[in-house]
Every structure is written in structure tokens, then in C-alpha cells.
Amino acid sequence: VTPSHYWESYLQQKSVKKEEQKLFKELKKQSLGFDIEDFSFKDNTLIDQEAGNRRKHLAEENRKNGKHDFYGYYQIPYQTMIDEHIVTMSIRVSDTENTSKKDLKKAATKLDASKLPDGEYEFYFFTTDEDNYNHISYTFNIQDGKVVQDEDD
């Protein structure tokens, strides 16, 4: 990680990778109508300026408290990342023929969220062929062990 990329280092922590693996295993156990291919914490700060400001503030606080690894960005706990909406928990599913956003929404309703942390989640898949890149996603929240879907979806 080069100095200009220090801000990305928080996603490389061992605790983050361990939590990603744990949540991936939990999701793989569930029957959602899709195979779960990957789970990761996805940085929100490029699309959400406020999240970027919160991450910067957390790094500044870390430096004040003597945590200087990667200029204070490395030691941001994953639960803090979730609580501060710095990350979305991103779940890649396998593409099946004619999968739609509606199918992803249906999978969210089947999700047993009791063992998943509160926060923002996204089901997504993508396909590529010679001429096209297709990305479909559905975002929802988990609160108190339950899926909370946006009213406008």
C-alpha cells in the first residue's frame, strides 16, 4: 500500500478479513435461490462524501491515540466501519439465466439475518460477454437481526 492509498488499508486488516470469511460461511449455509460466490466489505467513501469525512476523522482520532499504522487508517475496527456507514456488506451471487433485481429482492426476504451484523447490504451479480458488462444489485439493511427493505423498492 503506497502512501496515497493508506486510506484503503483499513479493509486489509486481519480482523476484517476474518469477519468477511465468517460472514461468507454463514451466508453459504442459507438457501436463497442463488449460490453465494463472495462476501466483502465494500468502501462507500468514493460515492458518499460524508462517509469519507467520517473515515478521515476516525484516522485522525487514531493518530491522536498513538495508532499511526498507515497514518491511522489501518486500525479502524470493522464494527465502527459498519456503524459509521463507511462500508456496505457486499454479497456477490451467481448469475442464473435472466436474473433480475426482483430476484435479488426476493432473496433478501429469504435471508436469515439473525447472525449478521446490522448495517447496509447489497446483493449483486455481474456478467460480461464480448460486448457487454451487466451489473444488477439490490441494496437493503439489516437491523436487530431482521432484513429492512427500502419502501421505494
C-alpha positions in Angstrom: 0.0 0.0 0.0 1.6 3.3 -1.1 1.1 6.4 1.0 -1.5 7.8 -1.4 -3.5 4.6 -0.7 -3.2 4.5 3.1 -6.9 5.3 3.3 -7.7 1.9 1.7 -5.7 -0.1 4.3 -8.5 -0.5 6.8 -10.1 -3.0 4.5 -6.9 -5.2 4.7 -6.9 -5.7 8.4 -6.7 -9.4 9.6 -9.9 -8.8 11.7 -11.7 -7.5 8.7 -10.7 -10.5 6.5 -11.6 -12.9 9.3 -15.0 -11.3 9.7 -15.6 -11.5 5.9 -14.8 -15.2 5.9 -17.1 -15.8 8.9 -20.0 -14.0 7.3 -19.3 -15.6 3.9 -19.6 -19.1 5.6 -22.8 -18.0 7.4 -24.3 -16.8 4.1 -23.3 -20.0 2.2 -25.4 -22.1 4.6 -28.5 -20.3 3.6 -30.9 -21.3 0.9 -31.6 -18.1 -1.0 -32.2 -19.4 -4.6 -28.6 -18.3 -5.5 -25.1 -19.6 -4.9 -23.2 -17.1 -2.8 -19.9 -16.5 -4.6 -18.3 -13.8 -2.5 -18.7 -11.6 0.5 -16.7 -8.4 1.2 -16.8 -5.1 2.9 -17.1 -2.5 0.1 -15.8 1.0 0.6 -18.6 3.6 0.4 -16.4 6.7 0.6 -16.0 7.2 -3.1 -19.7 7.7 -3.5 -20.5 9.2 -0.1 -18.5 12.3 0.8 -19.8 12.2 4.4 -18.6 8.6 4.8 -15.2 9.8 3.6 -15.2 12.6 6.1 -16.1 10.1 8.9 -13.3 7.8 7.9 -10.8 10.7 7.8 -11.9 11.7 11.3 -11.5 8.2 12.7 -8.0 8.1 11.3 -7.2 11.5 12.9 -8.5 10.1 16.2 -6.4 7.0 15.9 -3.3 9.2 15.3 -4.1 11.3 18.4 -4.3 8.0 20.3 -0.9 6.8 19.1 -2.2 4.4 16.4 0.0 5.5 13.4 -0.1 2.4 11.2 -0.9 3.6 7.7 -1.4 7.1 9.0 -4.1 5.9 11.4 -6.3 4.3 8.7 -5.3 0.7 9.4 -6.8 0.4 12.9 -10.4 1.3 12.3 -12.5 -1.6 13.7 -14.8 -3.3 11.2 -17.8 -2.7 13.5 -17.0 1.0 13.5 -16.8 0.9 9.7 -20.3 -0.6 9.6 -21.8 1.7 12.3 -20.4 4.8 10.6 -21.7 3.6 7.2 -18.2 3.7 5.7 -18.8 0.2 4.2 -21.5 -1.8 2.6 -21.5 -5.5 3.1 -21.4 -6.8 -0.5 -22.7 -10.2 -1.4 -22.0 -11.5 -4.9 -24.3 -14.2 -6.1 -24.0 -16.4 -9.1 -25.8 -15.3 -12.2 -28.5 -17.5 -13.5 -30.3 -17.1 -16.7 -32.5 -14.0 -16.7 -31.8 -12.9 -13.1 -33.4 -9.6 -12.2 -33.4 -7.1 -9.4 -36.7 -8.6 -8.3 -35.0 -12.0 -7.8 -32.4 -10.3 -5.7 -35.1 -8.6 -3.6 -36.8 -12.0 -3.2 -33.5 -13.5 -1.9 -33.3 -10.7 0.6 -36.7 -11.6 2.0 -35.5 -15.2 2.5 -32.3 -14.2 4.3 -31.9 -15.3 7.9 -30.3 -12.1 9.3 -30.2 -13.3 12.9 -26.4 -13.9 12.8 -25.5 -11.0 10.6 -24.4 -7.6 11.9 -26.7 -4.6 11.5 -25.8 -2.4 8.5 -26.2 -1.8 4.8 -26.0 -4.9 2.5 -26.0 -5.4 -1.2 -26.8 -8.5 -3.3 -25.2 -8.2 -6.7 -24.1 -10.1 -9.7 -22.5 -9.2 -13.0 -22.0 -10.8 -16.3 -19.7 -10.0 -19.1 -19.5 -11.1 -22.7 -17.7 -9.8 -25.7 -19.7 -6.5 -25.9 -21.5 -6.1 -22.7 -21.0 -5.7 -18.9 -24.1 -6.2 -16.9 -24.4 -5.3 -13.2 -27.5 -5.7 -11.2 -27.7 -5.0 -7.5 -30.3 -4.7 -4.7 -29.5 -2.8 -1.5 -31.2 -3.4 1.8 -30.4 -3.0 5.5 -30.3 -5.4 8.5 -31.4 -4.1 11.8 -31.8 -6.1 15.0 -31.3 -9.4 13.1 -34.0 -8.6 10.6 -34.0 -7.5 6.9 -35.4 -4.0 6.4 -36.2 -3.1 2.8 -36.4 0.3 1.4 -40.0 1.5 0.9 -39.4 2.7 -2.6 -38.2 -0.7 -3.9 
